C-alpha atoms as a PDB file:
ATOM      1  CA  MET A   1       5.683  25.469 -15.631  1.00  0.00           C
ATOM      2  CA  THR A   2       4.144  24.292 -18.922  1.00  0.00           C
ATOM      3  CA  GLU A   3       6.157  21.178 -20.769  1.00  0.00           C
ATOM      4  CA  ALA A   4       4.825  20.209 -24.327  1.00  0.00           C
ATOM      5  CA  SER A   5       2.651  17.358 -24.537  1.00  0.00           C
ATOM      6  CA  THR A   6       4.085  13.985 -26.215  1.00  0.00           C
ATOM      7  CA  PRO A   7       1.925  11.076 -27.478  1.00  0.00           C
ATOM      8  CA  HIS A   8       2.114   8.268 -24.901  1.00  0.00           C
ATOM      9  CA  ASP A   9       3.137   4.812 -26.997  1.00  0.00           C
ATOM     10  CA  ALA A  10       3.129   1.774 -25.463  1.00  0.00           C
ATOM     11  CA  THR A  11       6.858   0.720 -26.063  1.00  0.00           C
ATOM     12  CA  PRO A  12       9.582   1.215 -23.014  1.00  0.00           C
ATOM     13  CA  HIS A  13      11.246   4.681 -23.283  1.00  0.00           C
ATOM     14  CA  PRO A  14      14.997   3.247 -22.837  1.00  0.00           C
ATOM     15  CA  GLU A  15      16.293   6.653 -22.423  1.00  0.00           C
ATOM     16  CA  PRO A  16      15.985   8.951 -20.017  1.00  0.00           C
ATOM     17  CA  ARG A  17      13.595  11.836 -20.276  1.00  0.00           C
ATOM     18  CA  ARG A  18      15.644  14.277 -17.927  1.00  0.00           C
ATOM     19  CA  ARG A  19      18.996  14.127 -17.201  1.00  0.00           C
ATOM     20  CA  ALA A  20      19.254  15.527 -13.714  1.00  0.00           C
ATOM     21  CA  SER A  21      22.643  14.974 -11.747  1.00  0.00           C
ATOM     22  CA  LEU A  22      23.188  12.663  -9.277  1.00  0.00           C
ATOM     23  CA  GLU A  23      22.834  14.974  -6.555  1.00  0.00           C
ATOM     24  CA  VAL A  24      19.893  16.277  -7.273  1.00  0.00           C
ATOM     25  CA  LEU A  25      18.162  12.961  -7.881  1.00  0.00           C
ATOM     26  CA  ARG A  26      19.511  11.995  -4.052  1.00  0.00           C
ATOM     27  CA  ALA A  27      18.280  14.662  -2.818  1.00  0.00           C
ATOM     28  CA  GLU A  28      14.358  14.201  -4.606  1.00  0.00           C
ATOM     29  CA  ALA A  29      15.166  10.697  -3.037  1.00  0.00           C
ATOM     30  CA  ALA A  30      15.560  11.427   0.481  1.00  0.00           C
ATOM     31  CA  ASP A  31      12.428  14.057   0.056  1.00  0.00           C
ATOM     32  CA  GLU A  32      10.641  10.999  -0.840  1.00  0.00           C
ATOM     33  CA  ARG A  33      12.369   8.650   1.906  1.00  0.00           C
ATOM     34  CA  SER A  34      11.216  11.024   4.468  1.00  0.00           C
ATOM     35  CA  VAL A  35       7.897  11.269   3.516  1.00  0.00           C
ATOM     36  CA  LEU A  36       7.750   7.617   3.735  1.00  0.00           C
ATOM     37  CA  VAL A  37       9.274   7.874   7.322  1.00  0.00           C
ATOM     38  CA  ASP A  38       6.929  10.607   8.224  1.00  0.00           C
ATOM     39  CA  GLU A  39       3.623   8.395   7.075  1.00  0.00           C
ATOM     40  CA  ARG A  40       4.829   5.500   8.680  1.00  0.00           C
ATOM     41  CA  LEU A  41       5.107   6.982  11.859  1.00  0.00           C
ATOM     42  CA  ARG A  42       1.935   9.005  12.037  1.00  0.00           C
ATOM     43  CA  SER A  43       0.586   5.894  11.684  1.00  0.00           C
ATOM     44  CA  GLY A  44       1.687   4.865  14.629  1.00  0.00           C
ATOM     45  CA  GLU A  45       4.412   1.954  13.588  1.00  0.00           C
ATOM     46  CA  ASP A  46       7.570   1.885  15.636  1.00  0.00           C
ATOM     47  CA  PRO A  47      10.490   3.055  13.367  1.00  0.00           C
ATOM     48  CA  TRP A  48      12.922  -0.067  15.005  1.00  0.00           C
ATOM     49  CA  ASP A  49      10.063  -2.253  12.854  1.00  0.00           C
ATOM     50  CA  PHE A  50      10.037  -0.584   9.896  1.00  0.00           C
ATOM     51  CA  MET A  51      13.458   1.440   9.015  1.00  0.00           C
ATOM     52  CA  SER A  52      15.383  -1.771   7.259  1.00  0.00           C
ATOM     53  CA  GLU A  53      12.285  -2.296   5.023  1.00  0.00           C
ATOM     54  CA  LEU A  54      12.722   0.820   3.619  1.00  0.00           C
ATOM     55  CA  PRO A  55      14.513   1.350   0.420  1.00  0.00           C
ATOM     56  CA  SER A  56      17.910   3.209   0.759  1.00  0.00           C
ATOM     57  CA  VAL A  57      18.229   6.815  -1.093  1.00  0.00           C
ATOM     58  CA  ASP A  58      20.538   5.410  -3.755  1.00  0.00           C
ATOM     59  CA  GLU A  59      17.719   2.264  -3.665  1.00  0.00           C
ATOM     60  CA  ILE A  60      14.810   5.260  -4.365  1.00  0.00           C
ATOM     61  CA  VAL A  61      16.927   6.887  -7.180  1.00  0.00           C
ATOM     62  CA  VAL A  62      17.452   3.768  -9.082  1.00  0.00           C
ATOM     63  CA  LEU A  63      13.599   3.035  -8.856  1.00  0.00           C
ATOM     64  CA  LEU A  64      12.919   6.268 -10.074  1.00  0.00           C
ATOM     65  CA  LEU A  65      15.306   6.337 -13.103  1.00  0.00           C
ATOM     66  CA  ARG A  66      14.057   2.449 -13.984  1.00  0.00           C
ATOM     67  CA  SER A  67      10.235   3.660 -13.878  1.00  0.00           C
ATOM     68  CA  GLU A  68      10.852   6.552 -15.829  1.00  0.00           C
ATOM     69  CA  ARG A  69      13.009   4.427 -18.157  1.00  0.00           C
ATOM     70  CA  ILE A  70      10.481   1.360 -18.143  1.00  0.00           C
ATOM     71  CA  LEU A  71       6.905   2.015 -17.786  1.00  0.00           C
ATOM     72  CA  PRO A  72       5.293   4.400 -20.019  1.00  0.00           C
ATOM     73  CA  PRO A  73       0.812   5.069 -18.925  1.00  0.00           C
ATOM     74  CA  HIS A  74      -1.047   1.762 -19.114  1.00  0.00           C
ATOM     75  CA  ALA A  75       2.206  -0.590 -19.401  1.00  0.00           C
ATOM     76  CA  VAL A  76       2.594  -3.903 -17.536  1.00  0.00           C
ATOM     77  CA  ARG A  77       4.995  -4.907 -15.691  1.00  0.00           C
ATOM     78  CA  PRO A  78       8.539  -6.122 -17.401  1.00  0.00           C
ATOM     79  CA  GLY A  79       9.769  -9.064 -17.965  1.00  0.00           C
ATOM     80  CA  HIS A  80      12.924 -10.041 -16.106  1.00  0.00           C
ATOM     81  CA  ASP A  81      15.563  -9.503 -18.892  1.00  0.00           C
ATOM     82  CA  VAL A  82      13.965  -5.742 -19.238  1.00  0.00           C
ATOM     83  CA  SER A  83      14.475  -4.692 -16.260  1.00  0.00           C
ATOM     84  CA  ASN A  84      17.861  -6.057 -15.698  1.00  0.00           C
ATOM     85  CA  HIS A  85      18.999  -4.086 -19.331  1.00  0.00           C
ATOM     86  CA  VAL A  86      17.510  -1.112 -17.579  1.00  0.00           C
ATOM     87  CA  LEU A  87      19.215  -1.719 -14.822  1.00  0.00           C
ATOM     88  CA  ARG A  88      22.013  -2.146 -16.310  1.00  0.00           C
ATOM     89  CA  ARG A  89      21.938   0.992 -18.837  1.00  0.00           C
ATOM     90  CA  ILE A  90      21.139   2.894 -15.070  1.00  0.00           C
ATOM     91  CA  VAL A  91      25.240   2.135 -14.210  1.00  0.00           C
ATOM     92  CA  ASP A  92      26.033   3.118 -17.493  1.00  0.00           C
ATOM     93  CA  ASP A  93      24.718   6.842 -16.691  1.00  0.00           C
ATOM     94  CA  TYR A  94      25.498   6.893 -12.907  1.00  0.00           C
ATOM     95  CA  PRO A  95      28.691   4.875 -12.425  1.00  0.00           C
ATOM     96  CA  PRO A  96      28.523   5.851  -8.863  1.00  0.00           C
ATOM     97  CA  LEU A  97      24.747   4.081  -8.564  1.00  0.00           C
ATOM     98  CA  ALA A  98      26.518   0.583  -9.518  1.00  0.00           C
ATOM     99  CA  PRO A  99      26.826  -1.213  -5.848  1.00  0.00           C
ATOM    100  CA  THR A 100      23.165  -0.392  -5.334  1.00  0.00           C
ATOM    101  CA  VAL A 101      21.903  -1.191  -8.787  1.00  0.00           C
ATOM    102  CA  TRP A 102      24.030  -4.545  -8.423  1.00  0.00           C
ATOM    103  CA  SER A 103      22.202  -5.603  -5.253  1.00  0.00           C
ATOM    104  CA  MET A 104      18.975  -5.010  -6.583  1.00  0.00           C
ATOM    105  CA  LEU A 105      19.780  -7.777  -9.395  1.00  0.00           C
ATOM    106  CA  GLU A 106      20.349 -10.407  -6.977  1.00  0.00           C
ATOM    107  CA  PRO A 107      17.466 -12.335  -6.280  1.00  0.00           C
ATOM    108  CA  ALA A 108      15.127  -9.828  -3.904  1.00  0.00           C
ATOM    109  CA  GLU A 109      14.726 -10.108  -0.337  1.00  0.00           C
ATOM    110  CA  PRO A 110      11.277 -11.057   0.707  1.00  0.00           C
ATOM    111  CA  GLU A 111      10.633  -8.460   3.071  1.00  0.00           C
ATOM    112  CA  ARG A 112      11.656  -5.982   0.553  1.00  0.00           C
ATOM    113  CA  ALA A 113       8.278  -6.229  -1.673  1.00  0.00           C
ATOM    114  CA  TRP A 114       9.407  -2.845  -3.069  1.00  0.00           C
ATOM    115  CA  ALA A 115      12.636  -4.524  -5.141  1.00  0.00           C
ATOM    116  CA  PRO A 116      12.466  -4.211  -8.683  1.00  0.00           C
ATOM    117  CA  ARG A 117      12.076  -8.285  -9.114  1.00  0.00           C
ATOM    118  CA  VAL A 118      10.176 -10.488 -11.151  1.00  0.00           C
ATOM    119  CA  SER A 119       9.450 -13.676 -10.689  1.00  0.00           C
ATOM    120  CA  ARG A 120      11.206 -16.210 -13.181  1.00  0.00           C
ATOM    121  CA  ASP A 121       8.338 -19.099 -12.655  1.00  0.00           C
ATOM    122  CA  ALA A 122       5.563 -16.109 -13.335  1.00  0.00           C
ATOM    123  CA  ALA A 123       3.684 -16.941 -16.650  1.00  0.00           C
END
């Protein structure tokens, strides 16, 4: 598999680099989630203790799409407004993900550290 090299710049990438179907993205996310489960099971954790902490398949899809659009190599973590803008663009491109995106725009639950929220107090 060969891909043309592109120079990396320090600006966010608002447009996706690939346009996969939602079904393909969900299949990839399900694979990622199963790896997370397997790693935790192998480390001896009880599924009753960690399954509720893991992102859902659709949440993983949103996080992957968000990272593709917002984080070029060596970038700093985006601010609240940039993150929300990108999440809203994901809804425009993938309407079935709207309920997941809207739930991710609400204040993050403390036990879900993977949630794409940035503290408004951080400066």
